[in-house]
Each structure stands twice: as structure tokens, then as C-alpha cells.
Amino acid sequence: MSSAVKSFCSRWTSLLLVLTLSLVLASCSLRQTEPDTIRIGVTVYDEQDTFIASLIQSLQQDAQQAEVRYGIKINVSVADGKGNQTTQMEQVDRFIKQGCDVLCVNIVDRTAAAVLIDKAKEAEIPLLFFNREPVEEDLRRWDEVVYVGAKAEQSGVLQGRMLVEAWQDDTERWDKNGDGVLQYVLLEGEPGHQDALLRTEYAAKSMTAEGLSAQKLAGDTANWNRGQAASKMRLWLDQYGDAIEAVISNNDDMALGAIDAFLEKEMEVPLVVGVDATKQALDAIEQGTLYGTVHNDADGIAKALLDLCLTYSGILEDSQAPHLEKGHYLWFSYQEVTAKNIDEWRQSLN
Ligand code: GAL
Ligand code: CA
């Protein structure tokens, strides 16, 4: 080959090399600008519920952070079941049709879980229940079904202990009629909800187990709702007045509703305890109207849901996946918060 031909060939080879290289680079950068998208379909029993709203807000924030961390797009669609199981079923059908990768369901009616699990199984879409717990038999219908939540009885036990502690610290203050017995009313959450049933049962059991004699004057549901609790409390105040020495509430919103009723009537607020540790409840503890609450870990539950979504979508490796008890459960602990530990507790969150 003449030297002119040789140099022509080698120039061609380098040109080809450069071309191939730039093509490879272009396709890589293309992939970077078009990240994988994970689609998460979430439906809640009621978007207006304070605790659920904060859990969803936390989930959305976690998803945004994960987009940056893993260089992916995470599409979280949230539907509101508005307390209607039929509506929620339709929302799940829609998520399945849209090709969601994972379903997160805060089920309206816990007894409807089996139908939902069968739908998810047929579509092969992992299903994560949270906060409203289906029975174990239902969860066992398919491997890719998980329940994320907190153990209800623990919150009841902690409430009972808080009451005993308050009573022992200052019996004179709380025992208004001086009979050595704690007269209380009980505000229950939705009928049939595991948290309402078990908190009610274990708060009373743990008070008596710790040697406090207590007498229930009245108890009724106010469906987790502040307004409904205030109305109920107004009726009880008309009926029992000063005889009410404590209000045990299955959640904070209802505890705050009860306090609203006492304040409206310009009556001294008795010993009131709630569950959740919502922002408003923590403020009320600082103001001295709410004696205490039990922290229900909305942020922890949200983070676990997202980690499970990332695991099922193959973004997190199995070794990084949250550990599931009995193959189906992820549990969170409750923690008590009163004026005694609120500062320390707030700091531990940061
Ligand atoms: C409970 C919570 C309530 C309410 C309910 C909804 O765990 O304490 O405030 O949010 O869940 O299912
Ligand atoms: Ca008394």
C-alpha cells in the first residue's frame, strides 16, 4: 500500500472510532435524561384525616428525595376513598389499568381486603396495606402482600401507663371528688377499626393492671373526628359536669375536640390523653391542655412504604429491603409523649 492510501485508511479508522464513541456516549446520556419511572398508586380511606394526611405528605417528600438519590422518576398518585369501599375498589382498578408498579392501600373497610388482594395478585402488582389492618388469613392469600403499621395494643398500654403516672404524681389535682377512683369518659375511633378496639381495651386493662381503680362514666365513637368529639363531650358535660376526671381518647383529634368543649364552657380541663402526636397535639401539650399522647409513627410508616416500593421495583437490593415479620408484616413502635419528655422527644426527631 502506498503511504498516501495508508494514511487515508488510518484517518477513516479514527473517524469511525470517534463516530462510534460519540454514538455510545449519546445513547448513555439519553438514558440519563430519561430515567426509569416508578408508578405508585396510593388510595386512602379519607384524605381529611389528620394523621393520614401527614403520612401521605411524608411519603411524597420521601419520594422526591429518592428521585434525586437514585436518579429515577417516582410518580405517586393519591386517590381519596372518601369512606366508600366501592369508590376505593374503582380507584384500585384504575391504578391497575394504568400499569402502576406498586399499590399502597389504606383500606376503607378492612373486611374487603381479600377481593383487593385477588385483584393485585391477578395483575401481579405488589400490594402494601397500611394503617388499617386486614386479618392475617387475608394477607396469606399472596406472597407480595404486606401490612405496614403499628401495634394497636401497645398504644393502649402506654395510654394506661401515662394515666397511672399522672394520677400517682398528683392525685389531689385529678381526683376531684376525692374518692380515690378515676372517673373517666372514653372517646372511641371508628367502630371496627383495630386501633379503636384495641386502644379502648388495653388502656383500661393497663390502668387496672397497674393498680389504679377507675370507673367509666360513658363511652362512644366520634370516628377519629375533632368536631364529632366536641359535640359528644358537650352532651357528657351537660350530663356529668364536674364528675369527669379524665378523657381517654383513641386519637389526638378527638382529644382536642374534648378539650374544645371544656374550654367553650370555661371549665377546667381534666386529665386528657390521646394518640398520634400530631402537630396540634404537641402544641396542646406545651400549652398544658393535653396531658399526653402516644406517638404513632407516620414518618416511619411512610418511609417503609417507599422502601418497599423501591425494593419491589428493583431499585433497592433485597439486602437493603425492610425485614418482614412472618413474611407479611412491618411493625412500628409507639412512644409516649408528655410535658416531661416533649423537648427531648422533639430533639430526637431532628
Ligand atoms: C389511627 C390514627 C387515627 C386515624 C386512624 C385512621 O392509627 O390514630 O388518628 O388516623 O388511624 O385509620
Ligand atoms: Ca374520683
Tab-separated table of C-alpha atoms and ligand atoms in Angstrom:
chain	number	residue	atom	x	y	z
A	1	MET	CA	0.000	0.000	0.000
A	2	SER	CA	1.252	3.426	-0.833
A	3	SER	CA	1.787	5.745	2.120
A	4	ALA	CA	-0.992	8.039	0.826
A	5	VAL	CA	-3.516	5.141	0.867
A	6	LYS	CA	-2.287	4.036	4.329
A	7	SER	CA	-2.791	7.460	5.839
A	8	PHE	CA	-6.246	7.705	4.177
A	9	CYS	CA	-7.249	4.350	5.759
A	10	SER	CA	-5.975	5.221	9.226
A	11	ARG	CA	-7.775	8.581	9.071
A	12	TRP	CA	-11.003	6.689	8.225
A	13	THR	CA	-10.469	4.284	11.115
A	14	SER	CA	-10.033	7.124	13.613
A	15	LEU	CA	-13.058	8.909	12.206
A	16	LEU	CA	-15.110	5.740	12.599
A	17	LEU	CA	-13.827	5.300	16.149
A	18	VAL	CA	-14.777	8.852	17.069
A	19	LEU	CA	-18.181	8.360	15.475
A	20	THR	CA	-18.834	5.110	17.346
A	21	LEU	CA	-17.653	6.612	20.610
A	22	SER	CA	-19.885	9.652	20.277
A	23	LEU	CA	-22.836	7.404	19.440
A	24	VAL	CA	-22.207	5.327	22.571
A	25	LEU	CA	-21.911	8.468	24.681
A	26	ALA	CA	-25.062	9.922	23.144
A	27	SER	CA	-27.074	6.824	23.988
A	28	CYS	CA	-25.774	6.876	27.581
A	29	SER	CA	-26.726	10.487	28.081
A	30	LEU	CA	-30.078	9.737	26.505
A	31	ARG	CA	-30.658	7.138	29.180
A	32	GLN	CA	-29.699	9.657	31.844
A	33	THR	CA	-32.224	12.214	30.685
A	34	GLU	CA	-34.921	9.547	30.503
A	35	PRO	CA	-34.748	7.892	33.911
A	36	ASP	CA	-36.768	4.852	34.890
A	37	THR	CA	-40.176	5.774	36.182
A	38	ILE	CA	-41.806	4.028	39.122
A	39	ARG	CA	-45.536	4.449	39.376
A	40	ILE	CA	-47.060	4.136	42.837
A	41	GLY	CA	-50.844	4.113	43.220
A	42	VAL	CA	-51.958	5.174	46.699
A	43	THR	CA	-55.518	5.235	47.973
A	44	VAL	CA	-56.532	6.367	51.458
A	45	TYR	CA	-59.754	5.869	53.407
A	46	ASP	CA	-60.181	9.636	53.941
A	47	GLU	CA	-57.831	12.399	52.853
A	48	GLN	CA	-59.241	14.753	55.521
A	49	ASP	CA	-57.964	12.567	58.380
A	50	THR	CA	-55.149	14.480	60.107
A	51	PHE	CA	-52.875	11.517	60.756
A	52	ILE	CA	-53.348	10.038	57.261
A	53	ALA	CA	-52.761	13.451	55.645
A	54	SER	CA	-49.433	13.804	57.439
A	55	LEU	CA	-48.419	10.268	56.453
A	56	ILE	CA	-49.130	10.999	52.774
A	57	GLN	CA	-47.259	14.287	52.914
A	58	SER	CA	-44.275	12.466	54.344
A	59	LEU	CA	-44.477	9.776	51.630
A	60	GLN	CA	-44.457	12.437	48.911
A	61	GLN	CA	-41.429	14.144	50.427
A	62	ASP	CA	-39.570	10.832	50.699
A	63	ALA	CA	-40.386	10.083	47.059
A	64	GLN	CA	-38.943	13.425	45.928
A	65	GLN	CA	-35.738	12.767	47.839
A	66	ALA	CA	-35.468	9.262	46.409
A	67	GLU	CA	-35.816	10.652	42.856
A	68	VAL	CA	-32.666	12.658	43.408
A	69	ARG	CA	-30.809	9.913	45.259
A	70	TYR	CA	-31.455	7.180	42.695
A	71	GLY	CA	-31.761	9.314	39.536
A	72	ILE	CA	-35.237	7.982	38.773
A	73	LYS	CA	-38.710	9.406	38.372
A	74	ILE	CA	-41.256	8.427	41.030
A	75	ASN	CA	-44.837	9.106	40.207
A	76	VAL	CA	-47.061	8.962	43.317
A	77	SER	CA	-50.794	9.240	42.548
A	78	VAL	CA	-53.010	9.639	45.585
A	79	ALA	CA	-56.737	8.864	45.464
A	80	ASP	CA	-59.264	9.589	48.220
A	81	GLY	CA	-61.615	6.712	49.069
A	82	LYS	CA	-63.895	9.187	50.901
A	83	GLY	CA	-65.009	6.481	53.295
A	84	ASN	CA	-66.542	4.414	50.489
A	85	GLN	CA	-65.210	0.921	49.693
A	86	THR	CA	-66.821	0.811	46.241
A	87	THR	CA	-65.109	4.074	45.283
A	88	GLN	CA	-61.809	2.714	46.550
A	89	MET	CA	-62.182	-0.506	44.534
A	90	GLU	CA	-62.678	1.582	41.385
A	91	GLN	CA	-59.557	3.576	42.209
A	92	VAL	CA	-57.553	0.372	42.527
A	93	ASP	CA	-58.961	-0.912	39.207
A	94	ARG	CA	-57.859	2.332	37.585
A	95	PHE	CA	-54.339	2.073	39.048
A	96	ILE	CA	-54.076	-1.487	37.724
A	97	LYS	CA	-55.221	-0.410	34.244
A	98	GLN	CA	-52.722	2.455	34.248
A	99	GLY	CA	-49.923	-0.035	34.877
A	100	CYS	CA	-48.864	1.009	38.378
A	101	ASP	CA	-45.814	-0.842	39.697
A	102	VAL	CA	-46.930	-0.984	43.339
A	103	LEU	CA	-50.237	-0.343	45.140
A	104	CYS	CA	-50.424	1.224	48.628
A	105	VAL	CA	-53.843	0.866	50.204
A	106	ASN	CA	-55.229	2.412	53.385
A	107	ILE	CA	-58.344	0.296	53.104
A	108	VAL	CA	-61.762	1.790	53.883
A	109	ASP	CA	-63.328	-1.474	55.045
A	110	ARG	CA	-60.840	-3.956	56.488
A	111	THR	CA	-63.101	-6.872	55.680
A	112	ALA	CA	-62.883	-6.133	51.933
A	113	ALA	CA	-59.159	-6.953	51.762
A	114	ALA	CA	-59.474	-10.404	50.142
A	115	VAL	CA	-61.113	-9.041	46.968
A	116	LEU	CA	-58.399	-6.425	46.631
A	117	ILE	CA	-55.602	-8.941	47.179
A	118	ASP	CA	-57.017	-11.202	44.477
A	119	LYS	CA	-57.135	-8.280	42.018
A	120	ALA	CA	-53.499	-7.353	42.731
A	121	LYS	CA	-52.401	-10.975	42.511
A	122	GLU	CA	-54.047	-11.427	39.127
A	123	ALA	CA	-52.365	-8.267	37.824
A	124	GLU	CA	-49.092	-9.263	39.572
A	125	ILE	CA	-48.767	-5.897	41.273
A	126	PRO	CA	-47.364	-5.954	44.845
A	127	LEU	CA	-49.888	-4.648	47.373
A	128	LEU	CA	-48.953	-2.746	50.530
A	129	PHE	CA	-51.677	-2.152	53.111
A	130	PHE	CA	-51.023	0.436	55.779
A	131	ASN	CA	-52.616	1.753	58.995
A	132	ARG	CA	-55.885	-0.188	58.556
A	133	GLU	CA	-55.046	-3.802	59.135
A	134	PRO	CA	-56.576	-6.736	57.225
A	135	VAL	CA	-56.773	-10.085	59.022
A	136	GLU	CA	-53.752	-12.380	58.726
A	137	GLU	CA	-55.679	-15.025	56.822
A	138	ASP	CA	-56.264	-12.488	54.018
A	139	LEU	CA	-52.620	-11.379	53.898
A	140	ARG	CA	-51.631	-15.002	53.361
A	141	ARG	CA	-53.509	-15.175	50.054
A	142	TRP	CA	-50.415	-13.999	48.173
A	143	ASP	CA	-46.671	-13.584	48.852
A	144	GLU	CA	-46.471	-9.999	47.651
A	145	VAL	CA	-48.888	-8.541	50.181
A	146	VAL	CA	-47.587	-6.576	53.168
A	147	TYR	CA	-49.118	-4.730	56.102
A	148	VAL	CA	-47.221	-1.710	57.453
A	149	GLY	CA	-48.466	-0.294	60.746
A	150	ALA	CA	-48.109	-0.014	64.499
A	151	LYS	CA	-49.335	-2.500	67.090
A	152	ALA	CA	-52.559	-1.066	68.431
A	153	GLU	CA	-52.470	-2.708	71.856
A	154	GLN	CA	-49.130	-1.053	72.626
A	155	SER	CA	-50.682	2.409	72.261
A	156	GLY	CA	-53.455	1.442	74.686
A	157	VAL	CA	-50.970	0.098	77.220
A	158	LEU	CA	-48.911	3.303	77.013
A	159	GLN	CA	-52.014	5.469	77.456
A	160	GLY	CA	-52.966	3.499	80.559
A	161	ARG	CA	-49.474	3.914	81.984
A	162	MET	CA	-49.498	7.648	81.338
A	163	LEU	CA	-52.764	7.961	83.258
A	164	VAL	CA	-51.408	5.972	86.196
A	165	GLU	CA	-48.278	8.099	86.287
A	166	ALA	CA	-50.277	11.342	86.215
A	167	TRP	CA	-52.555	10.042	88.976
A	168	GLN	CA	-49.650	8.998	91.191
A	169	ASP	CA	-47.793	12.280	90.608
A	170	ASP	CA	-50.731	14.452	91.663
A	171	THR	CA	-53.781	12.528	92.880
A	172	GLU	CA	-55.099	15.590	94.646
A	173	ARG	CA	-55.294	17.539	91.398
A	174	TRP	CA	-57.009	14.868	89.296
A	175	ASP	CA	-59.254	13.173	91.870
A	176	LYS	CA	-61.771	15.988	92.052
A	177	ASN	CA	-64.284	14.203	94.273
A	178	GLY	CA	-61.548	12.689	96.422
A	179	ASP	CA	-62.920	9.121	96.314
A	180	GLY	CA	-59.617	7.546	95.216
A	181	VAL	CA	-61.193	6.376	91.945
A	182	LEU	CA	-60.585	7.880	88.483
A	183	GLN	CA	-63.919	8.691	86.820
A	184	TYR	CA	-63.441	8.868	83.038
A	185	VAL	CA	-65.170	9.066	79.673
A	186	LEU	CA	-63.857	7.320	76.594
A	187	LEU	CA	-63.860	8.633	73.022
A	188	GLU	CA	-63.594	5.813	70.532
A	189	GLY	CA	-62.389	5.858	66.913
A	190	GLU	CA	-64.333	4.254	64.048
A	191	PRO	CA	-66.256	1.155	65.083
A	192	GLY	CA	-64.467	-1.972	63.879
A	193	HIS	CA	-61.061	-0.298	63.406
A	194	GLN	CA	-58.301	-2.358	65.050
A	195	ASP	CA	-56.871	0.778	66.696
A	196	ALA	CA	-60.211	1.792	68.186
A	197	LEU	CA	-60.973	-1.677	69.568
A	198	LEU	CA	-57.544	-2.435	70.980
A	199	ARG	CA	-56.717	1.014	72.334
A	200	THR	CA	-60.013	1.028	74.222
A	201	GLU	CA	-59.422	-2.444	75.611
A	202	TYR	CA	-55.756	-2.046	76.577
A	203	ALA	CA	-55.925	1.461	78.038
A	204	ALA	CA	-58.452	0.201	80.596
A	205	LYS	CA	-56.606	-3.088	81.182
A	206	SER	CA	-53.281	-1.425	81.766
A	207	MET	CA	-54.733	1.079	84.260
A	208	THR	CA	-56.182	-1.704	86.370
A	209	ALA	CA	-53.091	-3.887	85.937
A	210	GLU	CA	-51.053	-1.068	87.456
A	211	GLY	CA	-53.400	-0.841	90.420
A	212	LEU	CA	-55.430	2.253	89.556
A	213	SER	CA	-59.120	1.916	90.270
A	214	ALA	CA	-61.075	3.550	87.517
A	215	GLN	CA	-64.733	3.962	86.674
A	216	LYS	CA	-66.050	4.517	83.169
A	217	LEU	CA	-68.884	7.046	83.161
A	218	ALA	CA	-69.549	6.921	79.409
A	219	GLY	CA	-68.005	5.897	76.118
A	220	ASP	CA	-68.927	6.367	72.474
A	221	THR	CA	-67.477	6.693	68.993
A	222	ALA	CA	-66.577	10.049	67.462
A	223	ASN	CA	-64.970	8.486	64.345
A	224	TRP	CA	-61.479	9.975	64.901
A	225	ASN	CA	-63.040	13.379	64.368
A	226	ARG	CA	-62.492	16.586	66.350
A	227	GLY	CA	-65.910	18.122	65.667
A	228	GLN	CA	-67.809	14.942	66.494
A	229	ALA	CA	-65.804	14.551	69.711
A	230	ALA	CA	-66.586	18.119	70.765
A	231	SER	CA	-70.336	17.506	70.280
A	232	LYS	CA	-70.207	14.259	72.235
A	233	MET	CA	-68.270	15.934	75.021
A	234	ARG	CA	-70.785	18.796	75.262
A	235	LEU	CA	-73.520	16.223	75.885
A	236	TRP	CA	-71.445	14.439	78.523
A	237	LEU	CA	-70.604	17.716	80.210
A	238	ASP	CA	-74.303	18.515	80.470
A	239	GLN	CA	-74.877	15.090	81.953
A	240	TYR	CA	-71.845	14.594	84.217
A	241	GLY	CA	-70.288	18.055	84.560
A	242	ASP	CA	-67.524	18.155	87.131
A	243	ALA	CA	-67.683	14.425	87.754
A	244	ILE	CA	-65.495	13.809	84.692
A	245	GLU	CA	-61.912	13.493	85.915
A	246	ALA	CA	-60.329	12.134	82.738
A	247	VAL	CA	-60.907	11.800	78.998
A	248	ILE	CA	-59.302	8.827	77.321
A	249	SER	CA	-59.352	9.297	73.574
A	250	ASN	CA	-58.396	6.808	70.868
A	251	ASN	CA	-56.650	9.628	68.955
A	252	ASP	CA	-55.460	13.230	69.263
A	253	ASP	CA	-58.078	14.901	67.084
A	254	MET	CA	-60.862	13.612	69.343
A	255	ALA	CA	-58.862	14.534	72.479
A	256	LEU	CA	-58.574	18.079	71.100
A	257	GLY	CA	-62.314	18.108	70.372
A	258	ALA	CA	-62.999	17.184	74.008
A	259	ILE	CA	-60.704	19.983	75.183
A	260	ASP	CA	-62.572	22.406	72.867
A	261	ALA	CA	-65.801	21.566	74.722
A	262	PHE	CA	-64.284	22.164	78.180
A	263	LEU	CA	-62.772	25.489	77.070
A	264	GLU	CA	-66.048	26.636	75.478
A	265	LYS	CA	-67.806	26.093	78.794
A	266	GLU	CA	-64.908	27.720	80.609
A	267	MET	CA	-64.451	24.587	82.661
A	268	GLU	CA	-61.142	23.327	83.980
A	269	VAL	CA	-59.675	20.766	81.561
A	270	PRO	CA	-59.261	17.381	83.281
A	271	LEU	CA	-56.676	14.669	82.580
A	272	VAL	CA	-56.820	14.143	78.775
A	273	VAL	CA	-54.763	11.676	76.745
A	274	GLY	CA	-54.700	10.968	73.004
A	275	VAL	CA	-52.749	9.018	70.414
A	276	ASP	CA	-50.792	10.121	67.277
A	277	ALA	CA	-48.618	13.064	68.415
A	278	THR	CA	-49.953	15.333	65.678
A	279	LYS	CA	-48.524	18.846	65.481
A	280	GLN	CA	-51.665	20.318	67.098
A	281	ALA	CA	-51.499	17.773	69.924
A	282	LEU	CA	-47.872	18.601	70.671
A	283	ASP	CA	-48.818	22.296	70.806
A	284	ALA	CA	-51.642	21.447	73.232
A	285	ILE	CA	-49.208	19.558	75.490
A	286	GLU	CA	-46.993	22.627	75.540
A	287	GLN	CA	-49.999	24.813	76.366
A	288	GLY	CA	-50.892	22.421	79.202
A	289	THR	CA	-54.381	21.435	78.000
A	290	LEU	CA	-53.500	17.941	76.747
A	291	TYR	CA	-51.719	15.828	79.349
A	292	GLY	CA	-50.102	13.414	76.924
A	293	THR	CA	-50.186	11.473	73.689
A	294	VAL	CA	-48.644	8.391	72.145
A	295	HIS	CA	-46.557	8.911	69.021
A	296	ASN	CA	-47.917	6.997	66.019
A	297	ASP	CA	-45.010	6.928	63.580
A	298	ALA	CA	-46.435	8.417	60.345
A	299	ASP	CA	-42.956	9.235	59.016
A	300	GLY	CA	-41.633	5.763	59.762
A	301	ILE	CA	-44.602	4.108	58.069
A	302	ALA	CA	-44.248	6.381	55.014
A	303	LYS	CA	-40.536	5.636	54.687
A	304	ALA	CA	-41.122	1.895	54.982
A	305	LEU	CA	-43.792	2.060	52.265
A	306	LEU	CA	-41.428	3.854	49.909
A	307	ASP	CA	-38.546	1.463	50.660
A	308	LEU	CA	-40.828	-1.465	49.880
A	309	CYS	CA	-41.899	0.202	46.606
A	310	LEU	CA	-38.230	0.691	45.690
A	311	THR	CA	-37.477	-2.920	46.558
A	312	TYR	CA	-40.347	-4.318	44.505
A	313	SER	CA	-39.258	-2.124	41.576
A	314	GLY	CA	-35.688	-3.414	41.780
A	315	ILE	CA	-34.140	-0.058	42.786
A	316	LEU	CA	-33.162	-1.280	46.247
A	317	GLU	CA	-31.451	-4.638	46.513
A	318	ASP	CA	-33.140	-7.340	48.545
A	319	SER	CA	-30.410	-6.981	51.185
A	320	GLN	CA	-31.489	-3.331	51.708
A	321	ALA	CA	-35.183	-4.217	51.907
A	322	PRO	CA	-37.031	-3.773	55.216
A	323	HIS	CA	-37.365	-7.033	57.154
A	324	LEU	CA	-40.855	-8.517	57.109
A	325	GLU	CA	-42.161	-10.436	60.107
A	326	LYS	CA	-43.941	-13.667	59.197
A	327	GLY	CA	-43.275	-12.655	55.579
A	328	HIS	CA	-46.083	-10.062	55.630
A	329	TYR	CA	-45.708	-7.550	58.465
A	330	LEU	CA	-43.677	-4.450	59.138
A	331	TRP	CA	-44.325	-3.073	62.632
A	332	PHE	CA	-43.588	0.283	64.201
A	333	SER	CA	-43.398	1.107	67.906
A	334	TYR	CA	-45.434	3.705	69.709
A	335	GLN	CA	-43.842	6.133	72.131
A	336	GLU	CA	-45.389	8.218	74.880
A	337	VAL	CA	-45.039	11.996	74.901
A	338	THR	CA	-45.931	14.268	77.845
A	339	ALA	CA	-44.704	17.655	79.076
A	340	LYS	CA	-41.960	15.724	80.877
A	341	ASN	CA	-40.187	14.458	77.746
A	342	ILE	CA	-41.527	16.644	74.931
A	343	ASP	CA	-38.355	18.717	74.431
A	344	GLU	CA	-36.108	15.698	74.419
A	345	TRP	CA	-38.514	13.888	72.141
A	346	ARG	CA	-38.747	16.781	69.641
A	347	GLN	CA	-34.945	16.903	69.512
A	348	SER	CA	-34.717	13.183	68.826
A	349	LEU	CA	-36.745	13.763	65.631
A	350	ASN	CA	-34.167	16.137	64.131
B	1	GAL	C1	-55.165	5.618	63.546
B	1	GAL	C2	-54.919	7.047	63.995
B	1	GAL	C3	-56.179	7.840	63.814
B	1	GAL	C4	-56.709	7.702	62.415
B	1	GAL	C5	-56.838	6.257	62.002
B	1	GAL	C6	-57.245	6.133	60.560
B	1	GAL	O1	-53.979	4.879	63.655
B	1	GAL	O2	-54.532	7.048	65.335
B	1	GAL	O3	-55.955	9.188	64.126
B	1	GAL	O4	-55.821	8.361	61.553
B	1	GAL	O5	-55.611	5.570	62.217
B	1	GAL	O6	-57.228	4.832	60.096
B	2	CA	CA	-62.566	10.413	91.687
